[in-house]
């Protein structure tokens, strides 16, 4: 199969949906010029009038996407960096997320908010955050964190066709990652984890870019005779709890790898789920591999220390595998 | 025109009667939560919404009952919602501050000051994309006129050249804080120029003034002429939320002299149409409607445990 | 000792600090008139020029409080409802929280943001949220959730004297709760949990208003011969992990009661902590008592079902106590 | 005055030389992350900051090197910061977009468009509370002029009657989006009236024009006359961030004709003071300073594992 980048996969998903469904519109800063990292390149001229530039007014244009979604459009708005949520969050969490419940079910808000997250580009504290735990916390939102080009395309097409508000979190350090992606349109359903790797000794749940770290660690583990199952939830809300619990049922051991800040994040969320629902099968403490409780540092030395890497995943996996009461 | 006038009077009277009754009922303690009453401001919602139809969308404020009624939301379902009943507009899940009916083009009252204007940019954008000739109207209070979401929306509406109208209802206060202090310009309408749109000021107790200004703005928007900011001015009747300290209530005198219904009656008496007895009949019909709305709401079932976790998502 | 309300305790803390330290200033909507629920009553006239009214411009005035904090003031700004964070969050999480780290330690930002949280007043989806998990997630913020008048006064005075940005979360349904409060000024250190009740059979960690629910449940449990320890963390960031782990070390059983939405909240955070650090002593699944993953409903019937109550805490505690592998 | 002019030239030359060198060094790949260059806009930061002293606080933008230098932040420490070194202004934790030095009254460059204006309301408030006669100055780009945080701050500064100055640097673009499109009014300065303050427009390549307008606004603010919005206009030299597609670069011609340094030299040549050789000496001093800054930065140690978790809180 042909190989394309994560960036191209997203661009293709947008193009195919713009093509397929007239109600899809796309908006964001600099969109006539492909946006800040070229993700929407070419769409502006290819779909006249349906790809909109916006002022630096996140509340207004994200809110506009939401309002338009209630009136028959399927807007895809880009919050350039997820770090900018602070100037547009009300429209997302108090409006879009709550409409359906507050209005007694009498509305659909099929809006997608695409946004870049994650560390690794030396972009420092205000341009490197994960923050998907904040969106996951909010009832009424769906949250997608694709780990590969294949996931990115299928999940974005699903997001656009989905009738609920979706936060679509793209890791900026993955844009150049390449992978096999079908040319035809396809969807990946929400709430269905991908079992990246099977294994009976330890379960590693990893989010977004962390899936790659887990895979690297798993290779190393396998070389040492330890077979790790790797689960990529793909969507953090809804979360495929069944697949996680089933795997822990087999392995009795869990490591959760989350690039987000450590307090009240997905690592704690998934640990807590397992500590409640699969306690009987647990044979070791649940390890969490996360960054420290600090902002993201600028310096390359510090940022490299900050981000969870394969070595840290490996250490955590070893610790739970070797654990004896 | 007589039809329009009859309809205008009926809407304003309905809002007034609804709000006065909610005021009384709230005092009994049976209505949960908070209610913010629109009584006194009827000419604004009515004068604007009479120009609107199915293509159009409005967003209300926390003081939203009037906006809903003027846009045609069912009065009985509204009352049931305020009582938290299953028969309410939102099946009891929203309450006074969140009444919405998309099928009527009402995108919701809003608990967030400045919540509506961005959304209405979206409704206007949808109308433009779908080429329906529809418009979006965001109502907002003077206090909400200082919220960044509102100010951004004004600029976006201009930049995108949207069929959007922003109706700033300046009742002199945001809770107890006067707009004379909080709005640093003399008038909210002075902000329009900074966002590249016309700004006009009208007397909020004068239905005719509001109706005319709104007609012009909405007409222009429908024809592709872009957004307008209309500042509607009045004095607040009741306190901020019902049963509070009534700060901002400028005395009974205001109630006497500054009343869109009284002014309306005086004005149409001069013209002879609609006749006084027609208006009296409307008063009676409305009184009955509100009476029925309250008794039906009180008799209606409350939601149950089965309703707690539904309607969060379309699918999950 | 004299008994005052939670509201009065907060008012008194503000008054005493305004009195003691000239650099303290207080600001918020309607402050000349005591604010929306009378919490700041009387301060405006008592401290001329130091209690400021604000427009409905949360980004601007919360940001101003933060800016003033870097320039020698100790501002206390009121975000009236925590639900309004969506229109002012950037200044809190990207500015105040990150200054010290981004600037290499060369700044202090002693700002307090007081805010009302919680359900129970039929205030519906946009005026009833908890959201302290979101602030807890953010490195650089301290988060305080006082459960009683005594805690409220001592923690608020500490917050004002503290040199870091503090989010001070007041439960709106507690304002009329009365309790013993010393007249003199005192502080309660951050990161020190209050052991509300000792007990060796099960540990209940409860946040804010949920402490009262836990106490009610504990009485019932005691009547049945089960002794519950109740831990009130008082601050969620920093979190007193030691006291929690020690108690679970004794009881081997944990219930966490959190009024916040269930995903990525404090219940998951504390569960995960224990599943990692005290796995060896755990003798039962960790139960979490939280609301469902829905917005807060308006109707009294639904809101009462939504909020965690003593009965639910009791059921959870019974389940973990009766658990057999 | 000659002193002021010498200082003005020195600052502008320092900024220019700093930015041109960062541009070259960035191309080598040794500087991590992104840099946004202020070259071409020197007259703005310089013309404003020359009026400021220790009582005063400024907030910069993502394009913040010039603001820092003009407010007296140590150039060598800045360069080290951009290289992510432990000797940097922020010990390598902040980087180009977060250089700050509170001891110099520099409250930080800012990665958030519109991040600075609210903060500067606070700095101005503190100066007012402490009665120091100090002012706060927020720099912002044309794009950031559409951000709600900025617009709210304008209103708050007026409502509180703060000694605050908002310097809107309109370089024609926000990334690739033109201000002619994104700012719905003709000029950002048109927004001032809607927030109850004076608004003026000055030529950003003319140090003297900026200096005069800023002097007036800052003087008024110090005397309790409230805030001002100053729009400073220029054409951008480089692309948005260094090494991008260079959209918005209006050709080499702009560089030739629209250059505050060249204009400054031409103007003072007419007056005779400072003499040309004095300016040439400054050029040489600055060149050496920048050379040293770069070599010291490159030689400086990087932070280590021990630095990762420090400086999050004062105490925790
Ligand atoms: C963002 C936000 N801040 C604060 C509030 C609290 N609040 C509710 S209504 C209100 C006053 C609103 O004043 P105005 O906009 O003039 O409307 P009015 O009540 O006068 O109709 C305030 C401050 C809110 N709902 N939303
Ligand atoms: C709230 C926010 N939205 C978007 C961005 C991304 N961004 C960084 S700089 C920039 C353009 C800023 O334009 P302008 O304010 O005119 O400043 P200039 O770069 O021209 O100096 C944008 C959109 C941001 N940093 N913050
Ligand atoms: Mg008002
Ligand atoms: Mg610009």
GROMACS .gro file of C-alpha atoms in nm, chain D residues 3-316:
model
  314
  969UNK     CA    1   2.210   6.170   2.478
  970UNK     CA    2   1.862   6.052   2.402
  971UNK     CA    3   1.938   6.039   2.033
  972UNK     CA    4   2.255   5.844   2.092
  973UNK     CA    5   2.069   5.603   2.312
  974UNK     CA    6   1.790   5.572   2.057
  975UNK     CA    7   2.033   5.488   1.785
  976UNK     CA    8   2.222   5.246   2.004
  977UNK     CA    9   1.904   5.060   2.094
  978UNK     CA   10   1.775   5.042   1.741
  979UNK     CA   11   2.110   4.930   1.611
  980UNK     CA   12   2.138   4.671   1.885
  981UNK     CA   13   1.800   4.528   1.802
  982UNK     CA   14   1.878   4.522   1.432
  983UNK     CA   15   2.217   4.360   1.476
  984UNK     CA   16   2.077   4.112   1.728
  985UNK     CA   17   1.798   4.006   1.495
  986UNK     CA   18   2.012   3.985   1.185
  987UNK     CA   19   2.255   3.768   1.370
  988UNK     CA   20   1.981   3.547   1.512
  989UNK     CA   21   1.852   3.515   1.158
  990UNK     CA   22   2.191   3.392   1.038
  991UNK     CA   23   2.250   3.168   1.335
  992UNK     CA   24   1.905   3.016   1.312
  993UNK     CA   25   1.988   2.911   0.957
  994UNK     CA   26   2.272   2.698   1.091
  995UNK     CA   27   2.023   2.490   1.288
  996UNK     CA   28   2.188   2.546   1.621
  997UNK     CA   29   1.907   2.755   1.770
  998UNK     CA   30   1.622   2.535   1.889
  999UNK     CA   31   1.256   2.601   1.820
 1000UNK     CA   32   1.117   2.907   1.646
 1001UNK     CA   33   1.227   3.268   1.642
 1002UNK     CA   34   1.019   3.568   1.541
 1003UNK     CA   35   1.234   3.862   1.438
 1004UNK     CA   36   1.170   4.226   1.522
 1005UNK     CA   37   1.408   4.367   1.261
 1006UNK     CA   38   1.244   4.664   1.091
 1007UNK     CA   39   1.022   4.748   1.386
 1008UNK     CA   40   1.299   4.890   1.607
 1009UNK     CA   41   1.162   5.242   1.617
 1010UNK     CA   42   0.849   5.125   1.793
 1011UNK     CA   43   1.001   4.959   2.098
 1012UNK     CA   44   1.275   5.219   2.111
 1013UNK     CA   45   1.054   5.524   2.068
 1014UNK     CA   46   0.827   5.402   2.344
 1015UNK     CA   47   1.075   5.260   2.593
 1016UNK     CA   48   1.304   5.560   2.592
 1017UNK     CA   49   1.033   5.732   2.796
 1018UNK     CA   50   1.027   5.456   3.054
 1019UNK     CA   51   1.218   5.399   3.373
 1020UNK     CA   52   1.230   5.163   3.670
 1021UNK     CA   53   0.874   5.235   3.776
 1022UNK     CA   54   0.740   5.113   3.447
 1023UNK     CA   55   0.651   4.772   3.312
 1024UNK     CA   56   0.613   4.648   2.956
 1025UNK     CA   57   0.474   4.330   2.808
 1026UNK     CA   58   0.607   4.212   2.474
 1027UNK     CA   59   0.477   3.980   2.207
 1028UNK     CA   60   0.600   3.655   2.049
 1029UNK     CA   61   0.814   3.894   1.838
 1030UNK     CA   62   0.966   4.018   2.158
 1031UNK     CA   63   1.344   4.055   2.132
 1032UNK     CA   64   1.316   4.422   2.044
 1033UNK     CA   65   1.088   4.499   2.336
 1034UNK     CA   66   1.332   4.332   2.573
 1035UNK     CA   67   1.636   4.511   2.442
 1036UNK     CA   68   1.462   4.847   2.444
 1037UNK     CA   69   1.360   4.796   2.806
 1038UNK     CA   70   1.716   4.718   2.907
 1039UNK     CA   71   1.725   4.340   2.931
 1040UNK     CA   72   2.081   4.212   2.910
 1041UNK     CA   73   2.163   4.128   2.553
 1042UNK     CA   74   2.407   3.851   2.629
 1043UNK     CA   75   2.166   3.677   2.861
 1044UNK     CA   76   1.900   3.707   2.591
 1045UNK     CA   77   2.120   3.546   2.333
 1046UNK     CA   78   2.209   3.267   2.575
 1047UNK     CA   79   1.838   3.216   2.638
 1048UNK     CA   80   1.767   3.184   2.269
 1049UNK     CA   81   2.033   2.915   2.259
 1050UNK     CA   82   1.868   2.742   2.555
 1051UNK     CA   83   2.165   2.787   2.786
 1052UNK     CA   84   2.176   2.793   3.160
 1053UNK     CA   85   2.323   3.145   3.153
 1054UNK     CA   86   2.015   3.271   2.969
 1055UNK     CA   87   1.768   3.522   3.106
 1056UNK     CA   88   1.540   3.231   3.197
 1057UNK     CA   89   1.813   2.972   3.246
 1058UNK     CA   90   1.712   2.811   2.921
 1059UNK     CA   91   1.363   2.725   3.031
 1060UNK     CA   92   1.180   2.997   2.837
 1061UNK     CA   93   1.344   3.053   2.502
 1062UNK     CA   94   1.287   3.326   2.246
 1063UNK     CA   95   0.915   3.354   2.307
 1064UNK     CA   96   0.940   3.384   2.684
 1065UNK     CA   97   1.228   3.615   2.762
 1066UNK     CA   98   1.142   3.819   3.069
 1067UNK     CA   99   1.324   4.019   3.328
 1068UNK     CA  100   1.106   4.157   3.601
 1069UNK     CA  101   1.399   4.342   3.751
 1070UNK     CA  102   1.405   4.548   3.434
 1071UNK     CA  103   1.028   4.586   3.420
 1072UNK     CA  104   0.997   4.342   3.132
 1073UNK     CA  105   0.700   4.114   3.200
 1074UNK     CA  106   0.779   3.876   2.923
 1075UNK     CA  107   0.752   3.814   2.557
 1076UNK     CA  108   0.440   3.607   2.512
 1077UNK     CA  109   0.348   3.306   2.305
 1078UNK     CA  110  -0.018   3.394   2.319
 1079UNK     CA  111  -0.143   3.662   2.083
 1080UNK     CA  112  -0.317   3.905   2.316
 1081UNK     CA  113  -0.152   3.760   2.627
 1082UNK     CA  114   0.011   4.084   2.736
 1083UNK     CA  115  -0.263   4.348   2.746
 1084UNK     CA  116  -0.452   4.209   3.050
 1085UNK     CA  117  -0.125   4.166   3.238
 1086UNK     CA  118  -0.029   4.523   3.167
 1087UNK     CA  119  -0.357   4.644   3.311
 1088UNK     CA  120  -0.231   4.478   3.627
 1089UNK     CA  121   0.110   4.639   3.613
 1090UNK     CA  122  -0.057   4.975   3.564
 1091UNK     CA  123  -0.294   4.902   3.848
 1092UNK     CA  124  -0.004   4.818   4.076
 1093UNK     CA  125   0.169   5.144   3.984
 1094UNK     CA  126  -0.153   5.329   4.061
 1095UNK     CA  127  -0.207   5.151   4.392
 1096UNK     CA  128   0.152   5.218   4.493
 1097UNK     CA  129   0.134   5.572   4.360
 1098UNK     CA  130   0.470   5.547   4.189
 1099UNK     CA  131   0.379   5.745   3.882
 1100UNK     CA  132   0.467   5.436   3.682
 1101UNK     CA  133   0.293   5.319   3.370
 1102UNK     CA  134   0.234   4.989   3.197
 1103UNK     CA  135   0.286   4.942   2.826
 1104UNK     CA  136   0.149   4.650   2.629
 1105UNK     CA  137   0.285   4.586   2.283
 1106UNK     CA  138   0.065   4.385   2.052
 1107UNK     CA  139   0.049   4.293   1.687
 1108UNK     CA  140  -0.230   4.377   1.446
 1109UNK     CA  141  -0.344   4.017   1.464
 1110UNK     CA  142  -0.355   4.026   1.842
 1111UNK     CA  143  -0.572   4.336   1.812
 1112UNK     CA  144  -0.857   4.101   1.719
 1113UNK     CA  145  -0.816   3.885   2.026
 1114UNK     CA  146  -1.082   3.932   2.294
 1115UNK     CA  147  -0.823   3.954   2.571
 1116UNK     CA  148  -0.682   4.267   2.407
 1117UNK     CA  149  -1.022   4.423   2.352
 1118UNK     CA  150  -1.133   4.358   2.709
 1119UNK     CA  151  -0.809   4.506   2.837
 1120UNK     CA  152  -0.871   4.829   2.646
 1121UNK     CA  153  -1.207   4.864   2.815
 1122UNK     CA  154  -1.079   4.772   3.158
 1123UNK     CA  155  -0.792   5.019   3.134
 1124UNK     CA  156  -1.045   5.293   3.065
 1125UNK     CA  157  -1.297   5.183   3.326
 1126UNK     CA  158  -1.022   5.173   3.589
 1127UNK     CA  159  -0.860   5.484   3.443
 1128UNK     CA  160  -0.523   5.314   3.439
 1129UNK     CA  161  -0.184   5.454   3.343
 1130UNK     CA  162  -0.164   5.206   3.056
 1131UNK     CA  163  -0.053   5.243   2.698
 1132UNK     CA  164  -0.137   4.995   2.425
 1133UNK     CA  165   0.106   4.996   2.136
 1134UNK     CA  166  -0.046   4.815   1.840
 1135UNK     CA  167   0.232   4.727   1.598
 1136UNK     CA  168   0.062   4.688   1.263
 1137UNK     CA  169   0.314   4.532   1.032
 1138UNK     CA  170   0.045   4.447   0.782
 1139UNK     CA  171   0.019   4.079   0.857
 1140UNK     CA  172  -0.057   3.817   1.117
 1141UNK     CA  173   0.137   3.526   0.976
 1142UNK     CA  174   0.011   3.539   0.617
 1143UNK     CA  175  -0.323   3.703   0.692
 1144UNK     CA  176  -0.333   4.073   0.612
 1145UNK     CA  177  -0.451   4.323   0.869
 1146UNK     CA  178  -0.644   4.500   0.596
 1147UNK     CA  179  -0.870   4.195   0.599
 1148UNK     CA  180  -0.859   4.077   0.960
 1149UNK     CA  181  -0.904   4.416   1.125
 1150UNK     CA  182  -1.254   4.504   1.018
 1151UNK     CA  183  -1.216   4.876   1.082
 1152UNK     CA  184  -0.984   5.081   0.864
 1153UNK     CA  185  -0.732   5.117   1.146
 1154UNK     CA  186  -0.680   4.951   1.479
 1155UNK     CA  187  -0.671   5.301   1.627
 1156UNK     CA  188  -1.037   5.337   1.530
 1157UNK     CA  189  -1.115   5.101   1.815
 1158UNK     CA  190  -0.990   5.344   2.077
 1159UNK     CA  191  -1.305   5.558   2.076
 1160UNK     CA  192  -1.522   5.256   2.147
 1161UNK     CA  193  -1.322   5.203   2.463
 1162UNK     CA  194  -1.317   5.566   2.571
 1163UNK     CA  195  -0.955   5.648   2.501
 1164UNK     CA  196  -0.756   5.849   2.248
 1165UNK     CA  197  -0.617   5.658   1.951
 1166UNK     CA  198  -0.331   5.780   1.735
 1167UNK     CA  199  -0.148   5.645   1.431
 1168UNK     CA  200   0.221   5.690   1.371
 1169UNK     CA  201   0.473   5.589   1.108
 1170UNK     CA  202   0.669   5.300   1.250
 1171UNK     CA  203   0.980   5.369   1.049
 1172UNK     CA  204   1.004   5.716   1.199
 1173UNK     CA  205   1.162   5.703   1.540
 1174UNK     CA  206   1.076   6.066   1.603
 1175UNK     CA  207   0.708   6.020   1.532
 1176UNK     CA  208   0.683   5.720   1.765
 1177UNK     CA  209   0.886   5.893   2.032
 1178UNK     CA  210   0.666   6.199   2.026
 1179UNK     CA  211   0.335   6.014   2.032
 1180UNK     CA  212   0.455   5.783   2.307
 1181UNK     CA  213   0.584   6.076   2.511
 1182UNK     CA  214   0.249   6.242   2.501
 1183UNK     CA  215   0.059   5.926   2.594
 1184UNK     CA  216   0.298   5.826   2.869
 1185UNK     CA  217   0.305   6.177   3.011
 1186UNK     CA  218  -0.073   6.186   3.019
 1187UNK     CA  219  -0.086   5.844   3.185
 1188UNK     CA  220   0.166   5.945   3.451
 1189UNK     CA  221  -0.046   6.246   3.534
 1190UNK     CA  222  -0.360   6.041   3.580
 1191UNK     CA  223  -0.501   6.108   3.235
 1192UNK     CA  224  -0.576   5.743   3.161
 1193UNK     CA  225  -0.487   5.507   2.878
 1194UNK     CA  226  -0.404   5.559   2.511
 1195UNK     CA  227  -0.395   5.333   2.208
 1196UNK     CA  228  -0.106   5.403   1.972
 1197UNK     CA  229  -0.105   5.234   1.636
 1198UNK     CA  230   0.242   5.200   1.491
 1199UNK     CA  231   0.249   5.111   1.125
 1200UNK     CA  232   0.510   4.936   0.922
 1201UNK     CA  233   0.584   4.675   0.665
 1202UNK     CA  234   0.727   4.346   0.776
 1203UNK     CA  235   1.082   4.256   0.669
 1204UNK     CA  236   1.111   3.887   0.724
 1205UNK     CA  237   0.854   3.611   0.719
 1206UNK     CA  238   0.640   3.541   1.021
 1207UNK     CA  239   0.879   3.311   1.193
 1208UNK     CA  240   1.227   3.292   1.067
 1209UNK     CA  241   1.280   3.048   0.783
 1210UNK     CA  242   0.916   3.022   0.686
 1211UNK     CA  243   0.787   3.094   0.338
 1212UNK     CA  244   0.852   3.464   0.384
 1213UNK     CA  245   0.497   3.550   0.299
 1214UNK     CA  246   0.437   3.911   0.379
 1215UNK     CA  247   0.785   4.010   0.286
 1216UNK     CA  248   0.727   4.300   0.057
 1217UNK     CA  249   1.047   4.263  -0.131
 1218UNK     CA  250   1.393   4.401  -0.097
 1219UNK     CA  251   1.269   4.746  -0.187
 1220UNK     CA  252   1.098   4.779   0.148
 1221UNK     CA  253   1.422   4.709   0.321
 1222UNK     CA  254   1.586   4.994   0.134
 1223UNK     CA  255   1.323   5.264   0.173
 1224UNK     CA  256   1.150   5.175   0.494
 1225UNK     CA  257   1.424   5.158   0.746
 1226UNK     CA  258   1.416   5.342   1.075
 1227UNK     CA  259   1.793   5.337   1.104
 1228UNK     CA  260   1.854   5.490   0.763
 1229UNK     CA  261   1.587   5.750   0.822
 1230UNK     CA  262   1.728   5.826   1.161
 1231UNK     CA  263   2.074   5.878   1.019
 1232UNK     CA  264   1.942   6.101   0.744
 1233UNK     CA  265   1.748   6.312   0.990
 1234UNK     CA  266   2.027   6.361   1.241
 1235UNK     CA  267   2.270   6.433   0.958
 1236UNK     CA  268   2.057   6.739   0.890
 1237UNK     CA  269   2.079   6.850   1.253
 1238UNK     CA  270   2.446   6.762   1.291
 1239UNK     CA  271   2.402   6.583   1.627
 1240UNK     CA  272   2.501   6.313   1.706
 1241UNK     CA  273   2.785   6.326   1.458
 1242UNK     CA  274   2.818   6.049   1.203
 1243UNK     CA  275   3.133   5.910   1.358
 1244UNK     CA  276   2.952   5.878   1.690
 1245UNK     CA  277   2.693   5.662   1.520
 1246UNK     CA  278   2.961   5.465   1.344
 1247UNK     CA  279   3.126   5.403   1.680
 1248UNK     CA  280   2.798   5.277   1.815
 1249UNK     CA  281   2.767   5.042   1.519
 1250UNK     CA  282   3.108   4.901   1.599
 1251UNK     CA  283   3.035   4.864   1.969
 1252UNK     CA  284   2.711   4.692   1.897
 1253UNK     CA  285   2.872   4.459   1.646
 1254UNK     CA  286   3.121   4.354   1.908
 1255UNK     CA  287   2.853   4.312   2.170
 1256UNK     CA  288   2.654   4.081   1.947
 1257UNK     CA  289   2.961   3.889   1.842
 1258UNK     CA  290   3.049   3.834   2.207
 1259UNK     CA  291   2.693   3.749   2.294
 1260UNK     CA  292   2.686   3.473   2.036
 1261UNK     CA  293   3.022   3.325   2.118
 1262UNK     CA  294   2.949   3.333   2.490
 1263UNK     CA  295   2.610   3.180   2.435
 1264UNK     CA  296   2.756   2.898   2.230
 1265UNK     CA  297   3.017   2.833   2.493
 1266UNK     CA  298   2.774   2.846   2.784
 1267UNK     CA  299   2.658   2.531   2.960
 1268UNK     CA  300   2.319   2.380   2.896
 1269UNK     CA  301   2.080   2.310   3.181
 1270UNK     CA  302   2.096   1.965   3.333
 1271UNK     CA  303   1.863   1.707   3.480
 1272UNK     CA  304   1.878   1.893   3.812
 1273UNK     CA  305   1.710   2.190   3.652
 1274UNK     CA  306   1.412   2.002   3.514
 1275UNK     CA  307   1.185   2.020   3.815
 1276UNK     CA  308   1.296   2.343   3.982
 1277UNK     CA  309   1.124   2.681   3.954
 1278UNK     CA  310   0.773   2.549   3.912
 1279UNK     CA  311   0.661   2.696   4.245
 1280UNK     CA  312   0.816   2.922   4.505
 1281UNK     CA  313   0.729   2.644   4.750
 1282UNK     CA  314   0.527   2.325   4.708
   0.00000   0.00000   0.00000
